[in-house]
mmCIF file with all atom_site columns, C-alpha atoms in Angstrom:
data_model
loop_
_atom_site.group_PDB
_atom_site.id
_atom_site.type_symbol
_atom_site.label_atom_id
_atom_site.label_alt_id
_atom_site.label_comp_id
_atom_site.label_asym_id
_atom_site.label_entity_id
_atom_site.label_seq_id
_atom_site.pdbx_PDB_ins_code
_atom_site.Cartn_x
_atom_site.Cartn_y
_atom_site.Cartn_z
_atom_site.occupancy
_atom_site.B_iso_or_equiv
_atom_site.pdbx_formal_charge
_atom_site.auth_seq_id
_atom_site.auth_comp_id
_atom_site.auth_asym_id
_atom_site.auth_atom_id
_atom_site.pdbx_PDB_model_num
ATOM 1   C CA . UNK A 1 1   ? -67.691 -7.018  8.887  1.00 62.00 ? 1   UNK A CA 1
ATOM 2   C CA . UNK A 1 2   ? -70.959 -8.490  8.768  1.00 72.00 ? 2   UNK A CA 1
ATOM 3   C CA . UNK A 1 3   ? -73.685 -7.466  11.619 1.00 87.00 ? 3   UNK A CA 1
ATOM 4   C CA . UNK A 1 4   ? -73.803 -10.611 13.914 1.00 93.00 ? 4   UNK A CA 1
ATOM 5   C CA . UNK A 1 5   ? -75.906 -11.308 16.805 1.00 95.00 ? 5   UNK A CA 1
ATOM 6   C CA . UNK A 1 6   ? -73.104 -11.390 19.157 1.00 95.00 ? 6   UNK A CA 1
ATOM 7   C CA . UNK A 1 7   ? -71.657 -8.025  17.279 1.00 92.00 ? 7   UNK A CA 1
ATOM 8   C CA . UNK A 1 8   ? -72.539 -5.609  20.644 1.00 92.00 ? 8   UNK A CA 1
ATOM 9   C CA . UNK A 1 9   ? -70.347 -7.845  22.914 1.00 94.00 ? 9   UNK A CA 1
ATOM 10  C CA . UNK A 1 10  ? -67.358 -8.803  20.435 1.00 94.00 ? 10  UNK A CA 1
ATOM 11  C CA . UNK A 1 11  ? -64.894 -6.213  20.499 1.00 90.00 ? 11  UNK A CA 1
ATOM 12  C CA . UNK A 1 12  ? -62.369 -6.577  17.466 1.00 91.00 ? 12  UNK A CA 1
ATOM 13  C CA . UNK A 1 13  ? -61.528 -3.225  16.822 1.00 91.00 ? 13  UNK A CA 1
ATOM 14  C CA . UNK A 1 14  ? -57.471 -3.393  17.947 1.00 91.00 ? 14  UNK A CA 1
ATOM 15  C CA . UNK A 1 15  ? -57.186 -6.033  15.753 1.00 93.00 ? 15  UNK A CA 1
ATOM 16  C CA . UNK A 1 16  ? -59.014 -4.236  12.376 1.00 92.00 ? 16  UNK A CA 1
ATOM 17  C CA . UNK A 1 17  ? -56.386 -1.173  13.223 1.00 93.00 ? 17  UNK A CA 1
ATOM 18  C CA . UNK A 1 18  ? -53.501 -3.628  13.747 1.00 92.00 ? 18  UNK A CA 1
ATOM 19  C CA . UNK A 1 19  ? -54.240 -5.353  10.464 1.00 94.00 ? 19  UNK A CA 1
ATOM 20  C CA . UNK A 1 20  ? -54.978 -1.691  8.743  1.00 94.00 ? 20  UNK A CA 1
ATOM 21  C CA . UNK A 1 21  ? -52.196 -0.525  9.916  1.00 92.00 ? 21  UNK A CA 1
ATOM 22  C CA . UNK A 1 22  ? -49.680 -3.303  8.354  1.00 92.00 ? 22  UNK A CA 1
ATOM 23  C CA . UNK A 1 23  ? -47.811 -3.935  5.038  1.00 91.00 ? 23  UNK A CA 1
ATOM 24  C CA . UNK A 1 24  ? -49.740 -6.348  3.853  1.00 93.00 ? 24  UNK A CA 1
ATOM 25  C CA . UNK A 1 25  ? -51.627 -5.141  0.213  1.00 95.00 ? 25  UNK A CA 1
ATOM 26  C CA . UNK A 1 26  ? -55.656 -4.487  -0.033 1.00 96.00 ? 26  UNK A CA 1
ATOM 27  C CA . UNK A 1 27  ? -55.923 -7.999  -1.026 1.00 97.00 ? 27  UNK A CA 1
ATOM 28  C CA . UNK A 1 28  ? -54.703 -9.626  1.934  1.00 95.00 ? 28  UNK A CA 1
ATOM 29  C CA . UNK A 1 29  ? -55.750 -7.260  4.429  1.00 95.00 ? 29  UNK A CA 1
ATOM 30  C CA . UNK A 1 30  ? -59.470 -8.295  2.888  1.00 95.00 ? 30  UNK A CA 1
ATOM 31  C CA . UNK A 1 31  ? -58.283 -12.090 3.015  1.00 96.00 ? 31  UNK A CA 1
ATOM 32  C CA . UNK A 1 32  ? -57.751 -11.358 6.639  1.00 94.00 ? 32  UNK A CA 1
ATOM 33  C CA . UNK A 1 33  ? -60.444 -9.647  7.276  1.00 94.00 ? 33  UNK A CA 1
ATOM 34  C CA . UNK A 1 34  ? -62.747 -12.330 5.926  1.00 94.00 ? 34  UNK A CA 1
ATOM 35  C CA . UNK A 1 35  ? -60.619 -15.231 7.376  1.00 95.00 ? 35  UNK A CA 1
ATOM 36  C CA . UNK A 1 36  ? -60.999 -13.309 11.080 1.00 94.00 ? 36  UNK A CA 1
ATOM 37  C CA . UNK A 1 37  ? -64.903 -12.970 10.721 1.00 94.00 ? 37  UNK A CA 1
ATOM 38  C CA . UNK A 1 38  ? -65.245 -16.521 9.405  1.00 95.00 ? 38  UNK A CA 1
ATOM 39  C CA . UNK A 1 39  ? -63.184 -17.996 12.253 1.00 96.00 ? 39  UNK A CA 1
ATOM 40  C CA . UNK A 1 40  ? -64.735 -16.050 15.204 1.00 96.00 ? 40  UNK A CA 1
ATOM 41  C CA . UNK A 1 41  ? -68.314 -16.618 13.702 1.00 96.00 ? 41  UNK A CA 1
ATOM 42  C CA . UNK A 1 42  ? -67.339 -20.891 13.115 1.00 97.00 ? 42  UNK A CA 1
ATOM 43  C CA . UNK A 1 43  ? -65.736 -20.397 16.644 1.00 98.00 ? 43  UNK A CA 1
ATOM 44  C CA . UNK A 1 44  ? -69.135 -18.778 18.692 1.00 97.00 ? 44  UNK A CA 1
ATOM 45  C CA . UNK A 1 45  ? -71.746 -21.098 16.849 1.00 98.00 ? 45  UNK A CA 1
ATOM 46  C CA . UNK A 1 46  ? -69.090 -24.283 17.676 1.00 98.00 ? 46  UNK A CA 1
ATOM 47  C CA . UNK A 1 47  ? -69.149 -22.690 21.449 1.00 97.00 ? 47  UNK A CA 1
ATOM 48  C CA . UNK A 1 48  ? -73.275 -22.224 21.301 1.00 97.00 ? 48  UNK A CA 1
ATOM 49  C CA . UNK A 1 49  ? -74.342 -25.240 19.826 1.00 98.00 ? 49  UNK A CA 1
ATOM 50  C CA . UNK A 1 50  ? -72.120 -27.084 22.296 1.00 98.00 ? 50  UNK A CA 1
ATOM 51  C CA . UNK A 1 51  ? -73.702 -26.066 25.294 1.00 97.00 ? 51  UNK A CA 1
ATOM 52  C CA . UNK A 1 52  ? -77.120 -27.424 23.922 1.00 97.00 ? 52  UNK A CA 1
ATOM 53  C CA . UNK A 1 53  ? -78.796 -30.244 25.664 1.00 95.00 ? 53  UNK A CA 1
ATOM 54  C CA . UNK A 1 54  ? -81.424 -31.229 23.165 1.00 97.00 ? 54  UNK A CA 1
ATOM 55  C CA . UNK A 1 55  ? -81.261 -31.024 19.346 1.00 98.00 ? 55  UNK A CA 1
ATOM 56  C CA . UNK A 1 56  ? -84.442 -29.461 19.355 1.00 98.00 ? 56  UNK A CA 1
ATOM 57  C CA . UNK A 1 57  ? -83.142 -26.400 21.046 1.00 98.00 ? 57  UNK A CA 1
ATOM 58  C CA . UNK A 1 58  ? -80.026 -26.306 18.415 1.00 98.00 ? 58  UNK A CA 1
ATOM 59  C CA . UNK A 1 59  ? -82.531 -26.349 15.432 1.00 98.00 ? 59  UNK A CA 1
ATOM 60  C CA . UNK A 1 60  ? -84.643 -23.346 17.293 1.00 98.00 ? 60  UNK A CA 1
ATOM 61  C CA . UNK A 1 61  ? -81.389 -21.780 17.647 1.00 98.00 ? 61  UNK A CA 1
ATOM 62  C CA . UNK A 1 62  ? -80.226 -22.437 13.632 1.00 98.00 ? 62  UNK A CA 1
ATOM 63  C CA . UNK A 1 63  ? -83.506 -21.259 12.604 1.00 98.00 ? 63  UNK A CA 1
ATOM 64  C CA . UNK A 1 64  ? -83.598 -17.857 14.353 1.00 98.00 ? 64  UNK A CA 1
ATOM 65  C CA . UNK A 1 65  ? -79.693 -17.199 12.952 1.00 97.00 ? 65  UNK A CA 1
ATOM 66  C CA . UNK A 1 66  ? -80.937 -17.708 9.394  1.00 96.00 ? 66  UNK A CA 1
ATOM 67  C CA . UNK A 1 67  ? -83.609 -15.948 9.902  1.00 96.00 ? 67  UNK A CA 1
ATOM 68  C CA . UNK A 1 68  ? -81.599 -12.869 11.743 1.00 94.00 ? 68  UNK A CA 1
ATOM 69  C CA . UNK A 1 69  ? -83.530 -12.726 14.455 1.00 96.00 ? 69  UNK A CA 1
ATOM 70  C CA . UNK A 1 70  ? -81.069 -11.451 17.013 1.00 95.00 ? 70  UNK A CA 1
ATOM 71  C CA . UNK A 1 71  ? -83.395 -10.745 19.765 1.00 96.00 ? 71  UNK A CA 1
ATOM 72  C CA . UNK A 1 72  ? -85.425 -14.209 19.321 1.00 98.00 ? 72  UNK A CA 1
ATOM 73  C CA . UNK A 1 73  ? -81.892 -15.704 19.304 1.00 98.00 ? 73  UNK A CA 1
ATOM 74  C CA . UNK A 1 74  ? -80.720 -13.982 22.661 1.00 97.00 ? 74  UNK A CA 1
ATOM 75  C CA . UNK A 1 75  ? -84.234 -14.643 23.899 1.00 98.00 ? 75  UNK A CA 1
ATOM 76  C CA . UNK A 1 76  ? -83.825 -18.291 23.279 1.00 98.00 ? 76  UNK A CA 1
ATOM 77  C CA . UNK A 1 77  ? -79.895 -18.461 24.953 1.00 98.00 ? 77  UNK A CA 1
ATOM 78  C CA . UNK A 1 78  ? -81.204 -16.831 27.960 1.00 97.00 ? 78  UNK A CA 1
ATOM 79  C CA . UNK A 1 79  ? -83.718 -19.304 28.347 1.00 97.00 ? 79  UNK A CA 1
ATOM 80  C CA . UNK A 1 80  ? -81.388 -22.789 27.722 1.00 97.00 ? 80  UNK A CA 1
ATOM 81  C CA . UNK A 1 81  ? -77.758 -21.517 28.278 1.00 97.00 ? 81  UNK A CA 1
ATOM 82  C CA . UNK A 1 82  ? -76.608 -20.184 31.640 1.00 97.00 ? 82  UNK A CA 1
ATOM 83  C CA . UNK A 1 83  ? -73.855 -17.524 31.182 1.00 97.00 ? 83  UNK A CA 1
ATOM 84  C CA . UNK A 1 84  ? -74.188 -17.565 27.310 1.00 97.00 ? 84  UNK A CA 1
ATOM 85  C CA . UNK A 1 85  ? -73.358 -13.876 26.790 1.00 97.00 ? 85  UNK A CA 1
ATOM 86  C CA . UNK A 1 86  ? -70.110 -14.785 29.018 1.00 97.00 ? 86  UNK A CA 1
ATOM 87  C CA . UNK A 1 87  ? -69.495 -17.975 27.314 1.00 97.00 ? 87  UNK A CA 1
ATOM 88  C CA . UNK A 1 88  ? -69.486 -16.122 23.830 1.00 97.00 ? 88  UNK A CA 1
ATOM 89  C CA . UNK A 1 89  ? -67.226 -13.265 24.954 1.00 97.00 ? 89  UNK A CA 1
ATOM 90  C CA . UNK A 1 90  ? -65.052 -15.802 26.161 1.00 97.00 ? 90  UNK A CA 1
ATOM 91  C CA . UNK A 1 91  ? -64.727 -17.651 23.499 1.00 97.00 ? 91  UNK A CA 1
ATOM 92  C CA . UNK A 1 92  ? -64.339 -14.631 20.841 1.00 97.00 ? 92  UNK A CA 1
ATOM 93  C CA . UNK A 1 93  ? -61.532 -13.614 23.281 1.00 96.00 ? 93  UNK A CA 1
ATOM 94  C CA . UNK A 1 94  ? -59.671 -16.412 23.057 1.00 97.00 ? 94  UNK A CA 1
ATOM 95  C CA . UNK A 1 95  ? -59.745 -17.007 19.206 1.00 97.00 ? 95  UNK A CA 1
ATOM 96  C CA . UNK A 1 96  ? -58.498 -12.794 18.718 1.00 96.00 ? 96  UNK A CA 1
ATOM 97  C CA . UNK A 1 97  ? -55.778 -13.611 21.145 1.00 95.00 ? 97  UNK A CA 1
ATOM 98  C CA . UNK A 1 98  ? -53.962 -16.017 18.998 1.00 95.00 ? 98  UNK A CA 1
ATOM 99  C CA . UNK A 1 99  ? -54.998 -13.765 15.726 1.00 94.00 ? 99  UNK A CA 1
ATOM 100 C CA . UNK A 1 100 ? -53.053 -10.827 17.629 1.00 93.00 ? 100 UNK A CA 1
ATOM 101 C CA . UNK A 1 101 ? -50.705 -13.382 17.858 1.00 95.00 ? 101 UNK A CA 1
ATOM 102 C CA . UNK A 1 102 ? -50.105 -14.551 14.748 1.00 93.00 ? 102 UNK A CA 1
ATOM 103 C CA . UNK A 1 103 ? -50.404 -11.029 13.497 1.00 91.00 ? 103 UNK A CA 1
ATOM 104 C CA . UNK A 1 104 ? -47.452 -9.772  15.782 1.00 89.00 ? 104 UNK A CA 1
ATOM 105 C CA . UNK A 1 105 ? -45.043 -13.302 14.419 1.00 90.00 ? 105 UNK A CA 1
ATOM 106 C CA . UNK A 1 106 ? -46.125 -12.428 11.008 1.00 86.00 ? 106 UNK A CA 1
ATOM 107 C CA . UNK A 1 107 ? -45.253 -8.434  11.038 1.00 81.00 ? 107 UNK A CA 1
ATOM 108 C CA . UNK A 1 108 ? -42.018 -9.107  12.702 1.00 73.00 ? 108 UNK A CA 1
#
C-alpha cells in the first residue's frame, strides 16, 4: 500500500494477513487490496475535508496532499481541526471494521 500521510496512525495490518491468508487467487487478493486502500483513503479525505470551515483551508489542505507534503499537511490540521489525528483514526477504524466484516461473511 501506498505511503499516506495518515500511514503512522492507520493500523491495517490484521486485515492484510486476514486477506493473505484466504482462498481467494493473486488477482483478487490485489483487487482487495486496492479496493481497501481506495476506500479508507476516499473515507479520511471525506472525514478531513468535512471538518473544514472555509474553502480556503480545504484548497491549502488539497494542495499540500498533491504535493506530499505530510508534515505541511499535519502542520496545517493541527492548526484548523481540533482532534484531527483522533478524528482520522476514528474514522479508518470504522471503515476496517465492516471490511473485517465482510471479509469474515465472505470466507465463511
Amino acid at each position: 500500500m501506498q505511503k499516506q500521510f495518515y500511514s503512522h496512525i492507520i493500523e491495517i495490518d490484521t486485515l492484510i494477513v486476514k486477506i493473505e491468508s484466504s482462498n481467494f487467487s493473486d488477482a483478487e487478493k490485489s483487487s482487495l487490496f486496492a479496493l481497501v486502500e481506495h476506500s479508507l483513503h476516499t473515507k479520511i479525505l471525506d472525514t478531513i475535508l468535512a471538518e473544514f470551515e472555509k474553502e480556503e483551508d480545504k484548497n491549502i489542505f488539497l494542495d499540500h496532499l498533491v504535493k506530499d507534503e505530510h508534515d505541511k499537511i499535519w502542520k496545517h490540521l493541527g492548526e484548523k481541526i481540533s482532534g484531527a489525528e483522533e478524528k482520522i483514526k476514528n474514522a479508518a477504524q470504522k471503515l476496517l471494521e465492516e471490511f473485517h466484516k465482510d471479509l469474515e461473511k465472505a470466507l465463511f
